[in-house]
mmCIF file of C-alpha atoms in Angstrom:
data_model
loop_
_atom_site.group_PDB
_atom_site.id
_atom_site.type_symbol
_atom_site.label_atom_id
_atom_site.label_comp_id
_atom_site.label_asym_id
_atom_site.label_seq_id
_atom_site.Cartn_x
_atom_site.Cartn_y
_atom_site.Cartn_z
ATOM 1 C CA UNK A 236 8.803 140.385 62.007
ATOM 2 C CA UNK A 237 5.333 142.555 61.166
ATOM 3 C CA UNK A 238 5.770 141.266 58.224
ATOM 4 C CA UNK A 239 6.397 137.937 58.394
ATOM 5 C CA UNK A 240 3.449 137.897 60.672
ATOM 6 C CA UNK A 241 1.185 139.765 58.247
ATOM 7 C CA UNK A 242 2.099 136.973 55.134
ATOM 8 C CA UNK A 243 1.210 134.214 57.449
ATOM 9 C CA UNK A 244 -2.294 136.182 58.111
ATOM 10 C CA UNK A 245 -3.009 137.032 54.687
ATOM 11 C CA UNK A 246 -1.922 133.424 53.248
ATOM 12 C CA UNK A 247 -4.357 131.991 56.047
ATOM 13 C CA UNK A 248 -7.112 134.549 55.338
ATOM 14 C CA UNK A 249 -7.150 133.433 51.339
ATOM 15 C CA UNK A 250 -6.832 129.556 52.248
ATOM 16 C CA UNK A 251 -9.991 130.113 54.510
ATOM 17 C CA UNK A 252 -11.829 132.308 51.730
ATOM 18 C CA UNK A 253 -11.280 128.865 49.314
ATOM 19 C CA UNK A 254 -9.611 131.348 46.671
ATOM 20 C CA UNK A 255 -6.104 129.760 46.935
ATOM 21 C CA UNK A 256 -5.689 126.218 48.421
ATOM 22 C CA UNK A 257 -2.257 124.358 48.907
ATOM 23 C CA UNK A 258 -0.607 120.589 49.045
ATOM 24 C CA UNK A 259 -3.733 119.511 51.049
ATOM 25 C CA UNK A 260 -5.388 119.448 48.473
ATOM 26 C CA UNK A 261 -3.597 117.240 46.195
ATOM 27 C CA UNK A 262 -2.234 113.735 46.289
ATOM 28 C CA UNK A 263 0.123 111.319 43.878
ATOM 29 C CA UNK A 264 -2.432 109.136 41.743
ATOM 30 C CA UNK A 265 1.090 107.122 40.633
ATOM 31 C CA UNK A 266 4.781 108.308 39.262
ATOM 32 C CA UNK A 267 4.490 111.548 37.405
ATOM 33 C CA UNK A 268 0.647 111.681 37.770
ATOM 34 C CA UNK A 269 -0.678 114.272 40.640
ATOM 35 C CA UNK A 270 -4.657 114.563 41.569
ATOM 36 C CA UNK A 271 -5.536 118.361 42.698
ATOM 37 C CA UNK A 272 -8.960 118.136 44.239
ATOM 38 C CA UNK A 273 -10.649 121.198 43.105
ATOM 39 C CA UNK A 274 -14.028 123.016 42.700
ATOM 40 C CA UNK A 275 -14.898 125.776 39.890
ATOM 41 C CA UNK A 276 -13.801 129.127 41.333
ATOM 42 C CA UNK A 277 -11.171 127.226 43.351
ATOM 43 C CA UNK A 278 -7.375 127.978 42.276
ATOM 44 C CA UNK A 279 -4.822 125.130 44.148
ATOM 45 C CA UNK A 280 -0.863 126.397 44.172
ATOM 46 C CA UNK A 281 0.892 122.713 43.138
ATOM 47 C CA UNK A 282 4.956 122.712 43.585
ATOM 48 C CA UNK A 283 6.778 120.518 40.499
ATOM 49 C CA UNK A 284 10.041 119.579 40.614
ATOM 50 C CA UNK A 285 12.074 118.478 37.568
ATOM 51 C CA UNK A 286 14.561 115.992 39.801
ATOM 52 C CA UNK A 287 16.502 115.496 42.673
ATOM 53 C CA UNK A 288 19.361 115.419 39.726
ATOM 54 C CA UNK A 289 18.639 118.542 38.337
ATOM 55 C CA UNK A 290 19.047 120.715 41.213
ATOM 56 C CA UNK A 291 20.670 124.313 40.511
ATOM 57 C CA UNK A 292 20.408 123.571 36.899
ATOM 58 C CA UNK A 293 18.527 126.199 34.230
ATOM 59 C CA UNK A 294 15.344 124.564 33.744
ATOM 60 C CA UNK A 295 12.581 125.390 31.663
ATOM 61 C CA UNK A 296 9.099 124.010 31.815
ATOM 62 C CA UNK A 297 6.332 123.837 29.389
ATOM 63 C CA UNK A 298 2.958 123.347 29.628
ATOM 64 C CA UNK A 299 0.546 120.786 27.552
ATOM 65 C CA UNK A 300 3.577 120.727 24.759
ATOM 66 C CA UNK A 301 3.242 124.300 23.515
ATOM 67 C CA UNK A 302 3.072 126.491 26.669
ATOM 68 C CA UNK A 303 6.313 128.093 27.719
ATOM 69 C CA UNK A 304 6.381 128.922 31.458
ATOM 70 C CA UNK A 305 7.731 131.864 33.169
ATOM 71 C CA UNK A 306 9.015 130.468 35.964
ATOM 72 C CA UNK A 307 12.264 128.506 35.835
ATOM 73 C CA UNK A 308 13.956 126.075 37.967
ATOM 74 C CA UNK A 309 14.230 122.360 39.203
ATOM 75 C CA UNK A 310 11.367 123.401 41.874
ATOM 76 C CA UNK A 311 8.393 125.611 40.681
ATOM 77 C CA UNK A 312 4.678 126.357 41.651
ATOM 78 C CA UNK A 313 2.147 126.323 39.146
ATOM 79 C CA UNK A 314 -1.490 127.681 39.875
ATOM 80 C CA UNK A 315 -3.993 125.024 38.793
ATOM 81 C CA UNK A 316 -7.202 127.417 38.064
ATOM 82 C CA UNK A 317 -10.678 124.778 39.026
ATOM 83 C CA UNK A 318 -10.284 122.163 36.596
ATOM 84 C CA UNK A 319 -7.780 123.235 34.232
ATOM 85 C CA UNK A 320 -5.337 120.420 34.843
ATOM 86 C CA UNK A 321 -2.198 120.290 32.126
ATOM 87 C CA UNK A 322 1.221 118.214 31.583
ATOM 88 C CA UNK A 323 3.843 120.316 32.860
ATOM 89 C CA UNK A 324 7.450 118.987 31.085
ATOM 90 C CA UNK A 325 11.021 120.406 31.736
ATOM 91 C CA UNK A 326 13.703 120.243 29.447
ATOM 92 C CA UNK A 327 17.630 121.396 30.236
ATOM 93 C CA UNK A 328 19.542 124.735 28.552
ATOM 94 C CA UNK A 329 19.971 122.981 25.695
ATOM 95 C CA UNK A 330 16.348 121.948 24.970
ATOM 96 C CA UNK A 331 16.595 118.262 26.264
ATOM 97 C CA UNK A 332 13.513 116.735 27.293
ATOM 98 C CA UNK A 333 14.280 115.589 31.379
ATOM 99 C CA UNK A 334 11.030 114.586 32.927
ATOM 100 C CA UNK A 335 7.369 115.672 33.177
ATOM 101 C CA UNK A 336 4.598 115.641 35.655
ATOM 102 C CA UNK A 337 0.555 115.276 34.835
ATOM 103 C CA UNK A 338 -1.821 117.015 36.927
ATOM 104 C CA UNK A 339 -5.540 115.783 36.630
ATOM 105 C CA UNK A 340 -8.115 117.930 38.513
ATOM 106 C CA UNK A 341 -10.888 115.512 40.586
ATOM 107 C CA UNK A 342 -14.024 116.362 40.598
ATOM 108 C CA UNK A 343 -17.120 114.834 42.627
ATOM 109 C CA UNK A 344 -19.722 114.535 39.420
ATOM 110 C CA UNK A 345 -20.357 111.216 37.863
ATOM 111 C CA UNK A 346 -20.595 112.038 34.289
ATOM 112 C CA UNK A 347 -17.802 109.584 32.570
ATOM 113 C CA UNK A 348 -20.092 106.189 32.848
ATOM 114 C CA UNK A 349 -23.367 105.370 33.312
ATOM 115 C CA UNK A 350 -25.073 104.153 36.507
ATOM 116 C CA UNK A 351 -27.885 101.399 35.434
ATOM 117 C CA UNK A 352 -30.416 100.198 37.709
ATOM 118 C CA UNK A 353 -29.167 96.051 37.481
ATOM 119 C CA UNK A 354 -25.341 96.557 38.101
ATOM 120 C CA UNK A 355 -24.672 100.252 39.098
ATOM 121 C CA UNK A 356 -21.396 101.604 37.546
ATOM 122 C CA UNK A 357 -19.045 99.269 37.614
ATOM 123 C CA UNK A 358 -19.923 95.763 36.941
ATOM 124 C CA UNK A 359 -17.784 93.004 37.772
ATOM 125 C CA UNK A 360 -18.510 89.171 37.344
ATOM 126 C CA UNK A 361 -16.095 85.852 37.290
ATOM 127 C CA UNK A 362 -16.743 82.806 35.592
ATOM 128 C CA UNK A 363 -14.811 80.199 38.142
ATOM 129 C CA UNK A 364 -13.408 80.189 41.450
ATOM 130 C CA UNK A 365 -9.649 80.560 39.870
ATOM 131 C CA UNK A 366 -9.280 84.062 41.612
ATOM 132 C CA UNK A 367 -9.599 86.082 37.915
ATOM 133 C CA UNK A 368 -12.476 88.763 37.574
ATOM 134 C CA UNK A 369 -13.492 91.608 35.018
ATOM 135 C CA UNK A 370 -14.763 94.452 35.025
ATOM 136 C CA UNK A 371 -17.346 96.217 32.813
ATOM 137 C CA UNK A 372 -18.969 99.470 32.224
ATOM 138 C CA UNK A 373 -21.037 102.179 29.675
ATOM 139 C CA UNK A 374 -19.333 104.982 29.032
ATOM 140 C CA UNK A 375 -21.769 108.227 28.720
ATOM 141 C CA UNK A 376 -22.399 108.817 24.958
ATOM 142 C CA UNK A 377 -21.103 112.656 25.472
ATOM 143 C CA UNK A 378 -18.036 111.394 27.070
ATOM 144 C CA UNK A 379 -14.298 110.477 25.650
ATOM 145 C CA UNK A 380 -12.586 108.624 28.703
ATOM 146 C CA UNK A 381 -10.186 106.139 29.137
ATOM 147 C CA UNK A 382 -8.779 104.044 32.609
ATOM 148 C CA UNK A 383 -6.169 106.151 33.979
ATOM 149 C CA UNK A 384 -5.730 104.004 37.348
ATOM 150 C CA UNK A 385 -6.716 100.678 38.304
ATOM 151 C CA UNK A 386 -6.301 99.759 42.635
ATOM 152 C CA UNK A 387 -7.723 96.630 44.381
ATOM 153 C CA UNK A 388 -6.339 95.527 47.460
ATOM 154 C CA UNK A 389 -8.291 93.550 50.285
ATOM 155 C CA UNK A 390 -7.727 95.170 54.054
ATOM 156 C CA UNK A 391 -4.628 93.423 55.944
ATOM 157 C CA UNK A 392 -2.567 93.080 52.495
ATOM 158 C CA UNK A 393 -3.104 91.643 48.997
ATOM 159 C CA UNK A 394 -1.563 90.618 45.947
ATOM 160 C CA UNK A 395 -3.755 91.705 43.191
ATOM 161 C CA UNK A 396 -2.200 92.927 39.635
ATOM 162 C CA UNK A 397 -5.012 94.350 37.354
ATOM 163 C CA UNK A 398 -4.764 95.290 33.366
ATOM 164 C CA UNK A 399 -6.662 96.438 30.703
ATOM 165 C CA UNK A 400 -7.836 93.824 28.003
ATOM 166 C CA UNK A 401 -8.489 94.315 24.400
ATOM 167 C CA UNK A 402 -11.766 96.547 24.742
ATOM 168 C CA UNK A 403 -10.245 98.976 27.409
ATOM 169 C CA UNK A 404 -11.855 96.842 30.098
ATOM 170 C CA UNK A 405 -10.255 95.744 33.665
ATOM 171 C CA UNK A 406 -9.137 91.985 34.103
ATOM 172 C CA UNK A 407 -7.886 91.527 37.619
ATOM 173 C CA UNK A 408 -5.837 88.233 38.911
ATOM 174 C CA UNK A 409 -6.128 87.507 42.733
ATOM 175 C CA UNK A 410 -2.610 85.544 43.114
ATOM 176 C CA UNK A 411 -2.961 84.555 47.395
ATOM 177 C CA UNK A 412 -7.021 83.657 46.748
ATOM 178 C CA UNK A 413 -7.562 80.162 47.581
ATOM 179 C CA UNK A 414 -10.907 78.501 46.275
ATOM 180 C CA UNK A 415 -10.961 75.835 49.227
ATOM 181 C CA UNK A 416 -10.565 78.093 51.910
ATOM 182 C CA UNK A 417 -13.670 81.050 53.629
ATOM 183 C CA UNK A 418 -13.493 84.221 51.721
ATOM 184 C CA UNK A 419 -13.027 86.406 54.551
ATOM 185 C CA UNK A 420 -12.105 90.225 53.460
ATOM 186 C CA UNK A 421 -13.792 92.004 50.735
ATOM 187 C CA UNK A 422 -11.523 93.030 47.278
ATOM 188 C CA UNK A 423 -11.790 97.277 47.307
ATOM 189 C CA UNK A 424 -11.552 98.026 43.424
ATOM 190 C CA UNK A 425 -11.046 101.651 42.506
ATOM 191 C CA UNK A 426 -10.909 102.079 38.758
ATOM 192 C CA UNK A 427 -9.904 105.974 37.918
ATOM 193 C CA UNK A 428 -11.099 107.515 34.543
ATOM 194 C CA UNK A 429 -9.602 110.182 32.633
ATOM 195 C CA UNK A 430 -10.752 112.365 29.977
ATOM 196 C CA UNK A 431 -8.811 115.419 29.331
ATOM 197 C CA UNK A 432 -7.519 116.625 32.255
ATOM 198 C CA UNK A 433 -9.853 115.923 34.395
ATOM 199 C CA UNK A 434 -10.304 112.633 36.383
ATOM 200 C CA UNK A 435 -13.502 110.743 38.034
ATOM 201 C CA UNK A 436 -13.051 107.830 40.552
ATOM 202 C CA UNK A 437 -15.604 104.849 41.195
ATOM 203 C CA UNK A 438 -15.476 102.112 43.982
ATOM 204 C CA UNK A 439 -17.227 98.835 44.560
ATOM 205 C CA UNK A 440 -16.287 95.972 47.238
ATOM 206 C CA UNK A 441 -17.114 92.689 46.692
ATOM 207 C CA UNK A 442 -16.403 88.795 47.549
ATOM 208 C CA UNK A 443 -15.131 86.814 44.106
ATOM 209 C CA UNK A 444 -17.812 84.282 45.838
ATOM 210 C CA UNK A 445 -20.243 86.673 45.389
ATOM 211 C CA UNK A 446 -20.194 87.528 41.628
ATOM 212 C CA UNK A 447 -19.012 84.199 40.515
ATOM 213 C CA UNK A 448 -21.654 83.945 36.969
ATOM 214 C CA UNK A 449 -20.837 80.676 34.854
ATOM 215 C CA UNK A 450 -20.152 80.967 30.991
ATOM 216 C CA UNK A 451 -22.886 79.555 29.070
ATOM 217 C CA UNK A 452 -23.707 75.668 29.309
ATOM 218 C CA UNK A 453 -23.079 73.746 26.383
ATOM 219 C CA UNK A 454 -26.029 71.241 25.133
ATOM 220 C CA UNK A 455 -25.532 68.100 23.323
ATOM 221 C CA UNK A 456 -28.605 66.459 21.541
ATOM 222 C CA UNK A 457 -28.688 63.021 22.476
ATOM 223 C CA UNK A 458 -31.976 61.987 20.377
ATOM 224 C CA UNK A 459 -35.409 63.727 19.422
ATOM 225 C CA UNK A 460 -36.680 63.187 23.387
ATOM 226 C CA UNK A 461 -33.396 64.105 25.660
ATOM 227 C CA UNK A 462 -30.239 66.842 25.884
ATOM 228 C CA UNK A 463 -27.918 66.839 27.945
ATOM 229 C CA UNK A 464 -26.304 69.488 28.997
ATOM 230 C CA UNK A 465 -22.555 69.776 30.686
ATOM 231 C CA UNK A 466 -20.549 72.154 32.480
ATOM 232 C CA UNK A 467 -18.855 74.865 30.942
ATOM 233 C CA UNK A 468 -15.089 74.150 30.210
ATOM 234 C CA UNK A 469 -14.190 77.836 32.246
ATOM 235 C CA UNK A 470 -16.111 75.963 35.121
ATOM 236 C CA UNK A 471 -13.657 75.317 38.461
ATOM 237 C CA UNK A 472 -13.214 71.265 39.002
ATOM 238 C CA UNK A 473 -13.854 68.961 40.506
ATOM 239 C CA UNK A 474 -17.636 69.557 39.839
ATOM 240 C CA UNK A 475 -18.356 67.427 43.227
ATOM 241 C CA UNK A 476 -16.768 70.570 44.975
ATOM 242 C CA UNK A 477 -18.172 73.183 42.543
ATOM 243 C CA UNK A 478 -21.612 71.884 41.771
ATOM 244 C CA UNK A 479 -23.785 73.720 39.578
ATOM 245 C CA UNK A 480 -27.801 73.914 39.803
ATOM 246 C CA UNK A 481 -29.732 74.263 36.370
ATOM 247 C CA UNK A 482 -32.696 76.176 35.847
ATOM 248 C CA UNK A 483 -34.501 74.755 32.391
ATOM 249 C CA UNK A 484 -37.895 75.903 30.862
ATOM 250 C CA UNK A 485 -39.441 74.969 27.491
ATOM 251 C CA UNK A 486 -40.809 78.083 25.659
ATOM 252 C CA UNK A 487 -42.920 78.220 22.447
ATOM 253 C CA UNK A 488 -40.968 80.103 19.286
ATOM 254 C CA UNK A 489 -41.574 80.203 15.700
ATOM 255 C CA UNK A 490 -38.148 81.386 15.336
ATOM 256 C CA UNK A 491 -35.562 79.201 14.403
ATOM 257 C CA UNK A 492 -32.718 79.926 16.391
ATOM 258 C CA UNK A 493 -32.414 82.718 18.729
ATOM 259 C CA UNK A 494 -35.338 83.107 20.841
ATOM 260 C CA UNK A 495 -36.040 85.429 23.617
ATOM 261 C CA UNK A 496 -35.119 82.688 26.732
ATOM 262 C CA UNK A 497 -36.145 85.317 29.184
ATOM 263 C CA UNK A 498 -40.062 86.238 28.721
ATOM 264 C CA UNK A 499 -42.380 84.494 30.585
ATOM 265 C CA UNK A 500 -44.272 82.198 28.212
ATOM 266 C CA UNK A 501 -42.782 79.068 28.959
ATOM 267 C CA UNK A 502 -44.573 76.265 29.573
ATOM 268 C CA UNK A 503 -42.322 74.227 32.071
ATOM 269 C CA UNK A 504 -39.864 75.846 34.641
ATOM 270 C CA UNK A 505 -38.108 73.524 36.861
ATOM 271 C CA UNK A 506 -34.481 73.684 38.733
ATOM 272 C CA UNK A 507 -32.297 70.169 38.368
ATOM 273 C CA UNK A 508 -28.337 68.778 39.017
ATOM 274 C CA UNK A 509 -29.575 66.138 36.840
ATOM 275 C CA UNK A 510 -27.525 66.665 33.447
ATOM 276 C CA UNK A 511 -29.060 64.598 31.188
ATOM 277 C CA UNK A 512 -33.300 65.920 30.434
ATOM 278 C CA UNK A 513 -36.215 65.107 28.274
ATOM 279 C CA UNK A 514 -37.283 67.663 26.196
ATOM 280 C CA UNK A 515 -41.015 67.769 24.533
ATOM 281 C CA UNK A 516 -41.241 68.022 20.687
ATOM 282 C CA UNK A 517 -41.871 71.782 18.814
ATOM 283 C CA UNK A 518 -40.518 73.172 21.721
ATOM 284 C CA UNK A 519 -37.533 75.615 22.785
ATOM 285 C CA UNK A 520 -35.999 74.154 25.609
ATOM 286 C CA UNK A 521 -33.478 76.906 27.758
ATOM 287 C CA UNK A 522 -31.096 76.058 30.033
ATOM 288 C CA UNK A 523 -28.407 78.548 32.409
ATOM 289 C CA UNK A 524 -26.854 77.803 35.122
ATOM 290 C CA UNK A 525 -25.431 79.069 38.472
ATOM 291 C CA UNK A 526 -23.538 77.927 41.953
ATOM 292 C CA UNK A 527 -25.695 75.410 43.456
ATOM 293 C CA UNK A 528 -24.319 76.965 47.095
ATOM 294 C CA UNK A 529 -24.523 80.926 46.366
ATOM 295 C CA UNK A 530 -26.868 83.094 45.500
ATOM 296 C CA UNK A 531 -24.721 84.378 42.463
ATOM 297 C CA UNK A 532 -25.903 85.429 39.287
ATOM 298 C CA UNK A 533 -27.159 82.733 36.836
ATOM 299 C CA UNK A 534 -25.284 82.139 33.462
ATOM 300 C CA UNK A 535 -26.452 83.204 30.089
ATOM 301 C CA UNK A 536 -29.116 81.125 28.357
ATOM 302 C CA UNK A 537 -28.412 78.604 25.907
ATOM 303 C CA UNK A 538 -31.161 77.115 23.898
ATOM 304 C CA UNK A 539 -32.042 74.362 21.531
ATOM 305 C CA UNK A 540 -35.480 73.525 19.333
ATOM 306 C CA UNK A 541 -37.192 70.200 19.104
ATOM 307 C CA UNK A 542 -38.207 69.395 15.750
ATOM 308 C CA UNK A 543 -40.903 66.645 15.078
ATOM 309 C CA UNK A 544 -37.874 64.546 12.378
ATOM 310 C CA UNK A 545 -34.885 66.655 13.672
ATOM 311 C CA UNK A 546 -33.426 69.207 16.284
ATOM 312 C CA UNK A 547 -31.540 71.986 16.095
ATOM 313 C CA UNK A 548 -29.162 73.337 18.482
ATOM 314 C CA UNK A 549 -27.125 76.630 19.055
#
């Protein structure tokens, strides 16, 4: 009984001093993928089990692919020293592969992406009210990461599937979000990033209302005097419901195509629902657009030149 009561002491003693830490301190990410929150200096004791299948069996584990372990069994304990995460496999007698956990090690530094002044870390943006968003972000230039996780729910129950696209960004699909009806719970997006072993987490909370940002407008030259410009074909219909405002200004370029829409130099700003506008001769005239009801961001700028015998258009 001494003992047993002088374990318990010591076991409580070394939790206390930080040196060892237990299943606290760790959590399931998603199957086979563990999170041990853990400082340098800190070691955390993490219990693996092959399977509920493989109980009394001889097991053998390995660690990262090339590590054999000493300890043996359907249930073990490996010591996961500060950040020093691994992939932990176990394989039968006979050398079968079975099963295999990863364990990441969290830390609290922001070091994967970049936090810029406009859109913080994680930038997200929608181009209708169909209940789709993406997600963007810059990875640090020291930094090799990928997603590891994706989670977006809104409070009260959601149904919200998320995937990577082609560039390694997140597209999300909101399938109960109903344009016609009040927005009333935030979406809570967690995107977790990996590199090595170690993982970061980043959050932002938002209405799709809220960072709704047309594509582009197309322009169509009607004659040397007038555009007209129409809403983009991502846009949500009808347009009566989903109205857009447009902000045009004329700007002087010497450029042919691609001028800078956003300096100040233009000569004429105004804001219109009109569709169809006269534009002056030898000018640039931009357009971009946004939700004539929020106070979302505005699209990207299109542009076209007045000539004096033609125009040109991008």
């Amino acid at each position: 009984m001494f003992f047993l009561l002088l374990s318990a002491l010591l076991f409580l003693q070394s939790s206390a001093d930080g040196s060892i830490k237990t299943e606290e301190s760790y959590w399931t990410l998603k199957p086979n993928v563990l999170v041990v929150n853990a400082n340098v200096g800190e070691d955390v004791n993490v219990p693996l089990i092959c399977g509920e299948a493989y109980e009394g069996e001889n097991i053998t584990w390995t660690r990262n692919g090339y590590e054999n372990l000493d300890a043996q069994g359907n249930r073990i304990v490996v010591t996961v020293e500060g950040w020093m995460g691994g992939n932990y496999s176990c394989f039968s007698s006979e050398g079968s592969y079975l099963n295999h956990t990863l364990v990441l090690a969290q830390w609290t530094y922001r070091k994967f992406i970049k936090n810029t002044p406009e859109k913080g870390y994680i930038d997200c943006s929608s181009n209708n009210y169909g209940g789709s968003f993406k997600c963007d972000w810059k990875w640090d230039r020291n930094r090799n990461g990928h997603v590891a996780h994706i989670k977006a729910t809104r409070p009260g129950g959601s149904n919200i599937s998320c995937s990577l696209d082609s560039n390694g960004f997140v597209t999300c699909l909101d399938h109960d979000y109903c344009p016609y009806a009040e927005e009333v719970e935030r979406i809570n997006l967690t995107i977790y990033f990996r590199s090595s072993f170690v993982v970061e987490s980043y959050n932002t909370k938002f209405y799709i209302m809220d960072i709704v940002r047309p594509d582009m407008v197309p322009i169509r030259l009607i004659n040397k005097t007038s555009i007209e410009v129409k809403y983009p074909h991502s846009w949500s219909t009808p347009s009566s419901y989903f109205p857009l405002t447009f902000q045009v200004k004329e700007i002087r370029c010497r450029k042919h195509d691609n001028c800078d829409c956003s300096k100040l130099n233009s000569q004429e700003i105004f804001f219109t629902q009109s569709q169809q506008l006269p534009v002056t001769k030898g000018m640039t005239v931009c357009v971009r657009a946004r939700d004539e009801f929020c106070n979302s961001s505005w699209s990207d700028w299109n542009q076209c030149k007045t000539r004096k015998h033609n125009m040109q258009r991008r």
